[in-house]
PDB file of C-alpha atoms in Angstrom:
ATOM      1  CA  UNK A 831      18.727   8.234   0.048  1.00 37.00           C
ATOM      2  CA  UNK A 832      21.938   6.917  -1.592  1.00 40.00           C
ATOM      3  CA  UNK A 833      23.229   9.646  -4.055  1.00 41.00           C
ATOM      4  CA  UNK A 834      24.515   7.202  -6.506  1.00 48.00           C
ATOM      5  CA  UNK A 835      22.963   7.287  -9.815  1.00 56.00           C
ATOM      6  CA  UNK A 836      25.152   4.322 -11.619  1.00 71.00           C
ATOM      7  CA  UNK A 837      23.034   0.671 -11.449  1.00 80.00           C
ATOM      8  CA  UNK A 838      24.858  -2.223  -9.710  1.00 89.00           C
ATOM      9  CA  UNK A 839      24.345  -5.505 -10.681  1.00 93.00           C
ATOM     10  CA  UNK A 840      23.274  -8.076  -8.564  1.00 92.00           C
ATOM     11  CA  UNK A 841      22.235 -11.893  -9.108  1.00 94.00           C
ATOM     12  CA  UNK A 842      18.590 -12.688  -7.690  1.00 95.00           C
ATOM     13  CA  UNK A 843      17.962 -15.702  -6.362  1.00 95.00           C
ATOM     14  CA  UNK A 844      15.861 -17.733  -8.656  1.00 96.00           C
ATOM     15  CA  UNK A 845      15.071 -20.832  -6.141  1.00 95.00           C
ATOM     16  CA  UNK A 846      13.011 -18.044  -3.818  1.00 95.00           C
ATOM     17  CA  UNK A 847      10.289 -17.066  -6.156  1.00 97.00           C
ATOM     18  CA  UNK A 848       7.238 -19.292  -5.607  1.00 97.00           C
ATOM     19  CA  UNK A 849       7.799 -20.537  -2.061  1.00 95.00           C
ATOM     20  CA  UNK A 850       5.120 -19.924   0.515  1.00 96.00           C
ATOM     21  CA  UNK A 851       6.344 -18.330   3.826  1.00 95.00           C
ATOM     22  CA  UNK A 852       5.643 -19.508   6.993  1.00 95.00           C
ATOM     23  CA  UNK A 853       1.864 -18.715   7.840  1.00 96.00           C
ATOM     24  CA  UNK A 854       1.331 -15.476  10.322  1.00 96.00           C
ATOM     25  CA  UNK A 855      -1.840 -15.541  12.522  1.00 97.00           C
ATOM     26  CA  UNK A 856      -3.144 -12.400  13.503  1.00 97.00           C
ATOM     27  CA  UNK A 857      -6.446 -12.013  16.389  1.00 98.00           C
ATOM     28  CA  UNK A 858      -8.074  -8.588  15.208  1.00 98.00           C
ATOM     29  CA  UNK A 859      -9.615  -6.573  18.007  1.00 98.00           C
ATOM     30  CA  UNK A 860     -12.070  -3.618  17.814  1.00 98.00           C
ATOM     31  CA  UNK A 861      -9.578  -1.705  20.130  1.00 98.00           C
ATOM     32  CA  UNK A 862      -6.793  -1.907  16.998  1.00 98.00           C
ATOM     33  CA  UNK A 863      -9.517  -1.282  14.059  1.00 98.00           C
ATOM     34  CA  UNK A 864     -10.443   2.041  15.969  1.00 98.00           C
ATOM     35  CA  UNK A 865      -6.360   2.993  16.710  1.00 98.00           C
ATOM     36  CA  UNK A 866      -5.923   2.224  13.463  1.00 98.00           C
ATOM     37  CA  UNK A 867      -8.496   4.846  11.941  1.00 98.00           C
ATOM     38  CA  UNK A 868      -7.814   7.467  14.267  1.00 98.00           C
ATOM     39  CA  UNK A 869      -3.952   7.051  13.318  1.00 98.00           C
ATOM     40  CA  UNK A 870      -5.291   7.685   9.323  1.00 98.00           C
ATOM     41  CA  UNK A 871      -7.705  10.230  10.469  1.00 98.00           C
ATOM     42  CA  UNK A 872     -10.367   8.291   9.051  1.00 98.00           C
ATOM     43  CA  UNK A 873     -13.658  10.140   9.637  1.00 98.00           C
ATOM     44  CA  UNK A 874     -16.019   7.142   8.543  1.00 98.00           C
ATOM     45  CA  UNK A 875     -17.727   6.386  11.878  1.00 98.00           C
ATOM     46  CA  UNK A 876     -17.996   2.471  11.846  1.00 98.00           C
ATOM     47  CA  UNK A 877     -13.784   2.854  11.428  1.00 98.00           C
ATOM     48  CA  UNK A 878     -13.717   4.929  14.095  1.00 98.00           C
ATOM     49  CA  UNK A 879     -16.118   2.488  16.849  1.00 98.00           C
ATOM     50  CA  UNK A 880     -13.977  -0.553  15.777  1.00 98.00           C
ATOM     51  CA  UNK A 881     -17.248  -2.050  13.692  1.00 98.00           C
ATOM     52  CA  UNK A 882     -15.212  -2.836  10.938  1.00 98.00           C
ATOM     53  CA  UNK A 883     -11.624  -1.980   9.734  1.00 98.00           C
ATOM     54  CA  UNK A 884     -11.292   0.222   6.814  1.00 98.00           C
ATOM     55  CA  UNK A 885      -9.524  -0.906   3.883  1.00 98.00           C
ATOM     56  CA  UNK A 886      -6.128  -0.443   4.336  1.00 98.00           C
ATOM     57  CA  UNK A 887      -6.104  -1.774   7.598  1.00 98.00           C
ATOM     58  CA  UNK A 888      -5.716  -5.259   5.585  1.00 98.00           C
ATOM     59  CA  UNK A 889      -1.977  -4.356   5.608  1.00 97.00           C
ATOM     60  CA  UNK A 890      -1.742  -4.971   9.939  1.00 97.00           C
ATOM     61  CA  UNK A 891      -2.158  -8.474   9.652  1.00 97.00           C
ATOM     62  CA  UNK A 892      -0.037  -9.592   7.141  1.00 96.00           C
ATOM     63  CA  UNK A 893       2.679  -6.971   8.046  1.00 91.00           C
ATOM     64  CA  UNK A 894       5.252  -9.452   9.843  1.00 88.00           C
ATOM     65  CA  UNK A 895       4.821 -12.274   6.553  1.00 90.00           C
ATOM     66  CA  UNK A 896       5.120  -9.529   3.947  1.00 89.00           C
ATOM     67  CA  UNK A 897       8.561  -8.826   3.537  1.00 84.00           C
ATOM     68  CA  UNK A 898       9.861 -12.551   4.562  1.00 88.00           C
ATOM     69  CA  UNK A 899       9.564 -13.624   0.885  1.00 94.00           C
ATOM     70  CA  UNK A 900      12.148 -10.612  -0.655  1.00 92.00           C
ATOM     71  CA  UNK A 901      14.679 -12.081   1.613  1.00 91.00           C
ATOM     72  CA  UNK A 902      14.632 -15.132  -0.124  1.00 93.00           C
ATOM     73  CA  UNK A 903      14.970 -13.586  -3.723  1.00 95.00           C
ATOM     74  CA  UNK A 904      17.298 -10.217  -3.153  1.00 93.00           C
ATOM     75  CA  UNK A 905      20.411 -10.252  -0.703  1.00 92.00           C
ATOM     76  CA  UNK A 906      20.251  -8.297   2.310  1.00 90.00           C
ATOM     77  CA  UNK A 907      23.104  -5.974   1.626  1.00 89.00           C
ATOM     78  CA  UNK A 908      20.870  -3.968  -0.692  1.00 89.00           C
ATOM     79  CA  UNK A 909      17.993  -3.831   1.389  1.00 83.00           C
ATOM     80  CA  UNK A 910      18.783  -0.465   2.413  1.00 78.00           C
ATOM     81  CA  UNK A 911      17.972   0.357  -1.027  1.00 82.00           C
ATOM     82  CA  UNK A 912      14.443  -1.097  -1.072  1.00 85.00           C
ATOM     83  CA  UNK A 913      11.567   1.497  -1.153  1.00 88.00           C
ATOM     84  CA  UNK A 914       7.446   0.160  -1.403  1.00 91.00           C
ATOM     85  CA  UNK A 915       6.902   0.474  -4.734  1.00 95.00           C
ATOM     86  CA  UNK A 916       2.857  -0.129  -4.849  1.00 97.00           C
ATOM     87  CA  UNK A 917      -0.001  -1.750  -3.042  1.00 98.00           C
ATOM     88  CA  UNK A 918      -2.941  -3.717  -4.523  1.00 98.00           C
ATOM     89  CA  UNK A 919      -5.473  -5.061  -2.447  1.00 98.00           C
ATOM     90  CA  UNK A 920      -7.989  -7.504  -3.603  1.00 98.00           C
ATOM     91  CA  UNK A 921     -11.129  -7.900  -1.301  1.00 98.00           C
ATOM     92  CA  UNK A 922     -13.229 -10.643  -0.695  1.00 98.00           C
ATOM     93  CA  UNK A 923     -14.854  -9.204   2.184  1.00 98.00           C
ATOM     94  CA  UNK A 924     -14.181  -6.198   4.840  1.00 98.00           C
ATOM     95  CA  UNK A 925     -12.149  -7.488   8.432  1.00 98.00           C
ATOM     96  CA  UNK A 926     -13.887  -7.091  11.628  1.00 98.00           C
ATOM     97  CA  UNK A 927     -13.099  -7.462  15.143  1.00 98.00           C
ATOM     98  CA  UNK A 928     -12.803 -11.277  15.977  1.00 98.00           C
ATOM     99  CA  UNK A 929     -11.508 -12.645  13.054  1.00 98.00           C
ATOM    100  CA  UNK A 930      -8.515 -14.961  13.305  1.00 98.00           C
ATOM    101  CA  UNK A 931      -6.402 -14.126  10.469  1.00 98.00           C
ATOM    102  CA  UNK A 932      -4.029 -16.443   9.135  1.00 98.00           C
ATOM    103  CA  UNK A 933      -1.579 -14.702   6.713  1.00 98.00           C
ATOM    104  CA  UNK A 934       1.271 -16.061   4.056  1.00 97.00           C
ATOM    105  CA  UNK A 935       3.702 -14.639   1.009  1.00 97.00           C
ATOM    106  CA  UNK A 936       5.651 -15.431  -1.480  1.00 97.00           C
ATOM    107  CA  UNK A 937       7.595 -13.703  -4.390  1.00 97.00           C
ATOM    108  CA  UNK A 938       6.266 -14.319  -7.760  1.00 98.00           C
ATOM    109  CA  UNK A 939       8.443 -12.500  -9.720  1.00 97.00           C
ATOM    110  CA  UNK A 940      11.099  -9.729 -10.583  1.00 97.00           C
ATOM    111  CA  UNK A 941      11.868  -6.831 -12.994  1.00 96.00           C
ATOM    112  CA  UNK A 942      14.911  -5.785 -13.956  1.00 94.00           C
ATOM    113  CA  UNK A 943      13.905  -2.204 -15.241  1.00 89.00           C
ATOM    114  CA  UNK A 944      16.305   1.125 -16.539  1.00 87.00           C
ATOM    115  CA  UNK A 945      16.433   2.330 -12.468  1.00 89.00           C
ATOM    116  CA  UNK A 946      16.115  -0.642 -10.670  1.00 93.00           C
ATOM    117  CA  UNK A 947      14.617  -3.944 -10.093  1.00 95.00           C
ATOM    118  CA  UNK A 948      11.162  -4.615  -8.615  1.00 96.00           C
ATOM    119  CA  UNK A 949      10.164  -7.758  -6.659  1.00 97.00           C
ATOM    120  CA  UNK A 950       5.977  -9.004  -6.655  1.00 97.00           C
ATOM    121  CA  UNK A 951       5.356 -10.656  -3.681  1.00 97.00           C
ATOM    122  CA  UNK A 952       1.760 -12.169  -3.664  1.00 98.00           C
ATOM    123  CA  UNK A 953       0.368 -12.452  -0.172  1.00 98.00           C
ATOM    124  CA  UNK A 954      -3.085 -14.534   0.870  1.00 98.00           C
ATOM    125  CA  UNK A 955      -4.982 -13.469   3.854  1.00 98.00           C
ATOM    126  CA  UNK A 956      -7.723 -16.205   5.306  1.00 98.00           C
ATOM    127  CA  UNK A 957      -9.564 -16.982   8.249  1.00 98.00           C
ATOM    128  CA  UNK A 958      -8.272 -20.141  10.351  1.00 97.00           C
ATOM    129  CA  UNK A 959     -11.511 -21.252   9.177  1.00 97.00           C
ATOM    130  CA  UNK A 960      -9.552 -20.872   5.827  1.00 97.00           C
ATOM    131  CA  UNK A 961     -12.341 -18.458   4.788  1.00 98.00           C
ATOM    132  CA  UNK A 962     -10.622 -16.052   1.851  1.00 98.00           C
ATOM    133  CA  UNK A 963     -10.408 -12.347   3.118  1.00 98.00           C
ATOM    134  CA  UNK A 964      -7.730 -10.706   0.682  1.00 98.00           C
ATOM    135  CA  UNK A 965      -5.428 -11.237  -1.368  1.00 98.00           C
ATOM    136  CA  UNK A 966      -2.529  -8.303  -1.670  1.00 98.00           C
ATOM    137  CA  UNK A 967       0.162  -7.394  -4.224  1.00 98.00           C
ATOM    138  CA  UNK A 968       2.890  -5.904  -2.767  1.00 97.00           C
ATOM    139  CA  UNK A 969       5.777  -4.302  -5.236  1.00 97.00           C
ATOM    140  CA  UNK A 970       9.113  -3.749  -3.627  1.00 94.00           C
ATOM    141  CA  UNK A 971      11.647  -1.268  -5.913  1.00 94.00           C
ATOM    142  CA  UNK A 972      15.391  -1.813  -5.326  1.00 93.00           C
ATOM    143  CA  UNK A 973      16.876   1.689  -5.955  1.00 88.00           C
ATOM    144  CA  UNK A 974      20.058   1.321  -8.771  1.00 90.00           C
ATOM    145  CA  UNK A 975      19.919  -2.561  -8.894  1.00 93.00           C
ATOM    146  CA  UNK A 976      19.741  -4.528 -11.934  1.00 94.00           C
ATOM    147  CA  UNK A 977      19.294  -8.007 -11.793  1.00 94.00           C
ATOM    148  CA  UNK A 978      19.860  -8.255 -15.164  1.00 93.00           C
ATOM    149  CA  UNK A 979      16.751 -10.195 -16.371  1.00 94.00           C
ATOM    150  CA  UNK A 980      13.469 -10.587 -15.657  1.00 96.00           C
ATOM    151  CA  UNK A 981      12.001 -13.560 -14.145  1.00 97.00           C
ATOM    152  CA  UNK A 982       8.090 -14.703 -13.061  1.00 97.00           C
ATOM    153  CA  UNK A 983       5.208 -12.869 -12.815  1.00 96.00           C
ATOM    154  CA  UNK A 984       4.288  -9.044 -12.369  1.00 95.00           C
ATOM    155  CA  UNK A 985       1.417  -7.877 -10.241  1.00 97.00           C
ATOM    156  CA  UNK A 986      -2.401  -6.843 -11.905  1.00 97.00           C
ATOM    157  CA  UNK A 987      -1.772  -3.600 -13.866  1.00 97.00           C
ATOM    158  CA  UNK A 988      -3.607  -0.512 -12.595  1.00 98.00           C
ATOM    159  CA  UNK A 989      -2.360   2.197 -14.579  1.00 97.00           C
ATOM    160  CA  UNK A 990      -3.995   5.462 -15.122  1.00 97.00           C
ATOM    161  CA  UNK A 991      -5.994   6.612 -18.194  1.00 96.00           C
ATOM    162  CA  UNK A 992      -4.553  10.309 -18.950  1.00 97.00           C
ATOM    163  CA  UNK A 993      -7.483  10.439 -21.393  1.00 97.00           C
ATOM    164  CA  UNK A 994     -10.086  10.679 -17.819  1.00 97.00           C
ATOM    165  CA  UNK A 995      -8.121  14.271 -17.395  1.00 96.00           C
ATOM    166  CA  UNK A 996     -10.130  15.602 -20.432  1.00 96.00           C
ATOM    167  CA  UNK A 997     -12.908  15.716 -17.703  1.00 95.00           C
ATOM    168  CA  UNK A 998     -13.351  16.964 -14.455  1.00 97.00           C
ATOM    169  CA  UNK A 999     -13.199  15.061 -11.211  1.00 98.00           C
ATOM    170  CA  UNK A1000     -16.003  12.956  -9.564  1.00 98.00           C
ATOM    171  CA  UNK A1001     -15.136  14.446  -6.293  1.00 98.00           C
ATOM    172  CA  UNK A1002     -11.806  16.282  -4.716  1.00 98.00           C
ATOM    173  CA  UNK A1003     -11.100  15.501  -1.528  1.00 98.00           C
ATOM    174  CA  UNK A1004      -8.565  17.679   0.763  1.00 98.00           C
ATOM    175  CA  UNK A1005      -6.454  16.423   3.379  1.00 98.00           C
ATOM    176  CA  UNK A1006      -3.802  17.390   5.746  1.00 98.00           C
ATOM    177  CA  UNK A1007      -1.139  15.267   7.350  1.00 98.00           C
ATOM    178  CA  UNK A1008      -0.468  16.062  10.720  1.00 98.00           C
ATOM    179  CA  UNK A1009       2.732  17.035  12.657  1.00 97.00           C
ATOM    180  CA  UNK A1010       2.328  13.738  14.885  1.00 97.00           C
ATOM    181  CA  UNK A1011       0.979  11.707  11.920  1.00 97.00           C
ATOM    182  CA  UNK A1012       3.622   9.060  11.831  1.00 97.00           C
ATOM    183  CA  UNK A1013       4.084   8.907  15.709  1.00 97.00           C
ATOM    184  CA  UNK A1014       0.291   7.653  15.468  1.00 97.00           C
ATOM    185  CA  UNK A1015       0.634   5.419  12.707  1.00 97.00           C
ATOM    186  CA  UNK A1016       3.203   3.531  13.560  1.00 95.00           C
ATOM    187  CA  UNK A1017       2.153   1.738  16.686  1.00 96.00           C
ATOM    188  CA  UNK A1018      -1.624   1.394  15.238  1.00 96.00           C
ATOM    189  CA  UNK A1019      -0.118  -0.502  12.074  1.00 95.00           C
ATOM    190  CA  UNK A1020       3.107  -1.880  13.883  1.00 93.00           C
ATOM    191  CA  UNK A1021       5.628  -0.337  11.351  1.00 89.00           C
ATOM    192  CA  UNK A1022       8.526   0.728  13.538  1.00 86.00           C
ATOM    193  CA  UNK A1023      10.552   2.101  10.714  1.00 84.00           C
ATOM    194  CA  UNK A1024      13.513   4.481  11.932  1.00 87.00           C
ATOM    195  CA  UNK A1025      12.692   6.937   8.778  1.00 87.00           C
ATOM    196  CA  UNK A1026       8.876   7.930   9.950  1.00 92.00           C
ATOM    197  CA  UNK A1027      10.168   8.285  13.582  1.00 89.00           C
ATOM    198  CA  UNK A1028      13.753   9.273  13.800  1.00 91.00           C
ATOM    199  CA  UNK A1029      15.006  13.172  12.577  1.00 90.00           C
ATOM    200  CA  UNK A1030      18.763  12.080  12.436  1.00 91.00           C
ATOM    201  CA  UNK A1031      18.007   8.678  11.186  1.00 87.00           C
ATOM    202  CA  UNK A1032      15.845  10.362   8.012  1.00 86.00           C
ATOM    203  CA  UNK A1033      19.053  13.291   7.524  1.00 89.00           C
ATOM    204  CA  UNK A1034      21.545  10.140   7.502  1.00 86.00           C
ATOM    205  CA  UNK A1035      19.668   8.876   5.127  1.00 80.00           C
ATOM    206  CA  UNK A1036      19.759  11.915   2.541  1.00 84.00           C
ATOM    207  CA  UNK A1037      16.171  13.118   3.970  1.00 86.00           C
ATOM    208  CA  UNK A1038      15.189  16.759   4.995  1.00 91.00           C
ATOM    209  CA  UNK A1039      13.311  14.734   7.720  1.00 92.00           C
ATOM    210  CA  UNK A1040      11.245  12.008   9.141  1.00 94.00           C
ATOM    211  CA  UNK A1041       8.954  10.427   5.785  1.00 94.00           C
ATOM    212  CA  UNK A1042       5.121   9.633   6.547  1.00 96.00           C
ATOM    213  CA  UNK A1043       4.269   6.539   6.146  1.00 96.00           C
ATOM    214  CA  UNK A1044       3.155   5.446   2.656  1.00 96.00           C
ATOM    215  CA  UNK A1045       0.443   3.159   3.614  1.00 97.00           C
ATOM    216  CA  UNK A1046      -1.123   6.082   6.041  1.00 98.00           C
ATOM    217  CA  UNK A1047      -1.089   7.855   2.868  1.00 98.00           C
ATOM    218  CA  UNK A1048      -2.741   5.335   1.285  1.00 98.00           C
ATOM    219  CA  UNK A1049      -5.548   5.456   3.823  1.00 98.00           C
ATOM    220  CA  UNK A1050      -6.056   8.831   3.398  1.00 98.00           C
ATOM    221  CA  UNK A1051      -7.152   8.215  -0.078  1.00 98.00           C
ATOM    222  CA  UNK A1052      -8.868   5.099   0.902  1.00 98.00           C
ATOM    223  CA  UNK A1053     -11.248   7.254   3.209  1.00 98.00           C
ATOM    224  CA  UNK A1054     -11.416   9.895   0.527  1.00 98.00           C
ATOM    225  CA  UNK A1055     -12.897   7.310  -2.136  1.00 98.00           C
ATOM    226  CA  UNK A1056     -15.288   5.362   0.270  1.00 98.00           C
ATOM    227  CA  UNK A1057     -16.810   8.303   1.668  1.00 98.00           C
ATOM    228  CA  UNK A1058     -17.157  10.497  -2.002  1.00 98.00           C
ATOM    229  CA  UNK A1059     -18.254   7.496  -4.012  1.00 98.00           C
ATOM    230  CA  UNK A1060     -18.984   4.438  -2.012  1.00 98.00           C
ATOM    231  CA  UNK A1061     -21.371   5.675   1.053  1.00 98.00           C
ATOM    232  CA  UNK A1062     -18.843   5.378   3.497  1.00 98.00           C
ATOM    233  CA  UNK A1063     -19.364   1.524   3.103  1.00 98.00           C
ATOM    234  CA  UNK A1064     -16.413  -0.455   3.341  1.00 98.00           C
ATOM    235  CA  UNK A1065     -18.187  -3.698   2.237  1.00 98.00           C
ATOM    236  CA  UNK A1066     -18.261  -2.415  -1.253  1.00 98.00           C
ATOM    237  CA  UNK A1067     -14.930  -2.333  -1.984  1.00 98.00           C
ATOM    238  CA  UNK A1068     -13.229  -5.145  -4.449  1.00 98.00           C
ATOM    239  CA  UNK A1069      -9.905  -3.310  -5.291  1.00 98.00           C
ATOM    240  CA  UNK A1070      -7.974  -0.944  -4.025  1.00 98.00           C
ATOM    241  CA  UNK A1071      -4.541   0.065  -5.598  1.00 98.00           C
ATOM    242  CA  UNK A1072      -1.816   2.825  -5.804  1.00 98.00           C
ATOM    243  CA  UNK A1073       1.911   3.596  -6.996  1.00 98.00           C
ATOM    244  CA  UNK A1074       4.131   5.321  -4.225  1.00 97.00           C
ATOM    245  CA  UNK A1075       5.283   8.161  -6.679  1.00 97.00           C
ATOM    246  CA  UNK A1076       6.734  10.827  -4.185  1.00 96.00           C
ATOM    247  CA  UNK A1077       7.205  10.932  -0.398  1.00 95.00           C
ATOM    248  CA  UNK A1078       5.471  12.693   2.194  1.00 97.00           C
ATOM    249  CA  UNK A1079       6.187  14.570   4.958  1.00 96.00           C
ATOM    250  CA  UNK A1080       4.666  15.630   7.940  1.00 97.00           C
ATOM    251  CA  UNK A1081       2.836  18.930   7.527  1.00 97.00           C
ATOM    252  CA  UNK A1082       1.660  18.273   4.200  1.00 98.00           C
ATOM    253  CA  UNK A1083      -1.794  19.168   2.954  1.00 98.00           C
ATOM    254  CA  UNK A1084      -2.704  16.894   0.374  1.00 98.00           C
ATOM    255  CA  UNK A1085      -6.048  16.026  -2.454  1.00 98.00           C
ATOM    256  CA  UNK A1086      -7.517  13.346  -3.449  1.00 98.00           C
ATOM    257  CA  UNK A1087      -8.985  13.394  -7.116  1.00 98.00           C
ATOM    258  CA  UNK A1088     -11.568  11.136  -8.056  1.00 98.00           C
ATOM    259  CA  UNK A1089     -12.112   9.830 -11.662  1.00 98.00           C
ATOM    260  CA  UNK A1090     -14.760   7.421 -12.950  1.00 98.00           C
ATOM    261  CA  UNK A1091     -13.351   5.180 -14.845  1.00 97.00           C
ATOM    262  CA  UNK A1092     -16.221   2.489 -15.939  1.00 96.00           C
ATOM    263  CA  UNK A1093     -18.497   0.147 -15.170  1.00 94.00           C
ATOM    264  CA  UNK A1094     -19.314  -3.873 -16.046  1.00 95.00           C
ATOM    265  CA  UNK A1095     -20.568  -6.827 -14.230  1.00 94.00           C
ATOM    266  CA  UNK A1096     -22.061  -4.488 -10.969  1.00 96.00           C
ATOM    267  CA  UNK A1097     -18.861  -2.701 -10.305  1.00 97.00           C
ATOM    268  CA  UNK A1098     -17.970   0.469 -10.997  1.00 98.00           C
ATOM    269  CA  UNK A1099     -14.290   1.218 -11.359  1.00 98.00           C
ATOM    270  CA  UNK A1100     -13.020   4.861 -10.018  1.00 98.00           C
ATOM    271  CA  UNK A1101      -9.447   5.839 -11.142  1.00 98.00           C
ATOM    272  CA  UNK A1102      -7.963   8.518  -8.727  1.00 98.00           C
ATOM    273  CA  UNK A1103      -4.840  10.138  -7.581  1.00 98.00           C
ATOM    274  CA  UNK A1104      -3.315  11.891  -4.597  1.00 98.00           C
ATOM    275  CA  UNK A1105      -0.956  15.377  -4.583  1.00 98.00           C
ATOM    276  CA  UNK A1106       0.754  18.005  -3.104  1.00 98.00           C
ATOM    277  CA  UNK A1107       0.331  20.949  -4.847  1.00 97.00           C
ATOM    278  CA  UNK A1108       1.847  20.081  -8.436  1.00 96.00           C
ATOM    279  CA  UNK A1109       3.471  16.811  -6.941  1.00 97.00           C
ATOM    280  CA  UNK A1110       1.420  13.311  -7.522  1.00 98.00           C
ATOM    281  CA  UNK A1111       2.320  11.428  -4.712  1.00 98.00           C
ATOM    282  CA  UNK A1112      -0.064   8.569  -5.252  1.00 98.00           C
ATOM    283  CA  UNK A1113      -0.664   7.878  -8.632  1.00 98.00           C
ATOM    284  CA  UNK A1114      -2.064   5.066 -11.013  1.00 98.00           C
ATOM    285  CA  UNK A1115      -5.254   4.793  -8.308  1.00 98.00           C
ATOM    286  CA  UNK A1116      -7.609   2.631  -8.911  1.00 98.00           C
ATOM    287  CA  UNK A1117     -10.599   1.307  -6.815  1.00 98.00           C
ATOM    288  CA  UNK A1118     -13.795  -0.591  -7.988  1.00 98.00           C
ATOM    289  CA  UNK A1119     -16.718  -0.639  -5.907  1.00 98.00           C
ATOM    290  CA  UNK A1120     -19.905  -2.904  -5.933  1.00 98.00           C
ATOM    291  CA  UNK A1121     -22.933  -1.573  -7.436  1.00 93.00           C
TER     292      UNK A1121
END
């Protein structure tokens, strides 16, 4: 990571935000739902046999049109400053082997903020059929950038009630991430990142060493809420949502806590959050589940 602490400014490009990307299709196979929970150590078993993917697996399809929209708003000399700020999926139904996604994005807005500038990109997920499947939120945080204004829209706020820590947990879940954790994920999602792979590339970049990945870290607590408060049913889930508050390495054991956070209209919202000993490294969780 770049030591330098002092923002510089840099002019967004205005005439990017709201434009559709070219559409991404995507044929899901059983074969990559089951890589793709083995890679998160998943232990739900329908993951597992390729029934149906589990939630986070959402991000695979939609992986190559993701990032096409920032490109058009932020210039690429400061993309090595660009860190996944949060994830929100929005579910409209689970994906199973078969489907034949079709997948676009666009950026709806940006934040200039005290330590950098985020950008929203919005990205729809339907069937060729044109049947909705998701919708995501994607936040993307430009280290020591201002862009000097804000502009557009944010993504859905899922911020965490402190007031749920006057009470115990629902459930605490503990995990481990293993030693070849991100030499797993990254085929089964199709990230080829350097930073999860690479020892010399991570130290050039200011890192002790190679980073997990923060959506397999994201998985982890996606299993961890599914099987603690949803049955281990997949087809429940309507949201699913975290900040990326601290990286993770290979090696780490890691817990899930699991709030309850309310319940209206037949879903029950669970707010939740993911550390390393006195680290949070996923925080402001939230998932709601269908009664």
């Amino acid at each position: 990571m770049s030591a330098e602490t002092s923002a510089r400014t840099v002019e967004f490009d205005d005439s990017g935000l709201e434009t559709w990307s070219d559409e991404d299709r995507f044929a899901v196979t059983a074969e990559r739902v089951a890589e793709y929970a083995a890679a998160t150590n998943d232990p739900i078993a329908a993951h597992l046999a390729g029934t149906v993917a589990g939630p986070v697996f959402a991000i695979v399809p939609v992986f190559e049109a993701m990032m096409m929209p920032v490109i058009d708003v932020a210039p690429m000399d400061i993309f090595g400053r660009v860190v996944h700020g949060e994830q929100d999926f929005h579910f409209h139904r689970a994906i199973r082997p078969g489907d034949r996604l079709v997948s676009r994005a666009k950026a709806i807005g940006y934040a200039s903020r005290p330590n950098g500038t985020t950008i929203t990109i919005r990205i729809e997920c339907r069937t060729e059929a044109g049947e909705p499947v998701n919708d995501q939120y994607l936040t993307a945080f430009f280290r020591n950038i201002d862009a000097g204004k804000t502009v557009g829209a944010a993504a859905p706020a899922h911020k965490f009630d402190e007031r749920l820590r006057e009470q115990d947990p629902v459930a605490v879940v503990a995990q481990h991430v293993d030693h070849d954790q991100t030499f797993r994920y990254a085929p089964a999602s199709g990230d080829p990142v350097p930073l999860h792979l690479d020892e010399q590339v991570a130290k050039d970049a200011g890192l002790p060493g190679i980073i997990a990945h923060g959506l397999c870290t994201m998985a982890f607590a996606s299993w961890a809420v599914l099987t603690e408060v949803a049955e281990s049913d997949v087809h429940r889930l309507r949201r699913f949502a975290v900040r990326f508050a601290k990286l993770v390495f290979p090696g780490d054991d890691l817990e899930t806590r699991i709030w309850k956070a309310g319940s209206a209209d037949g879903v029950t919202r669970y707010a939740f959050e993911t550390v390393r000993g006195d680290d949070v490294v996923l925080s402001d969780g939230l998932a709601e589940i269908a009664d």
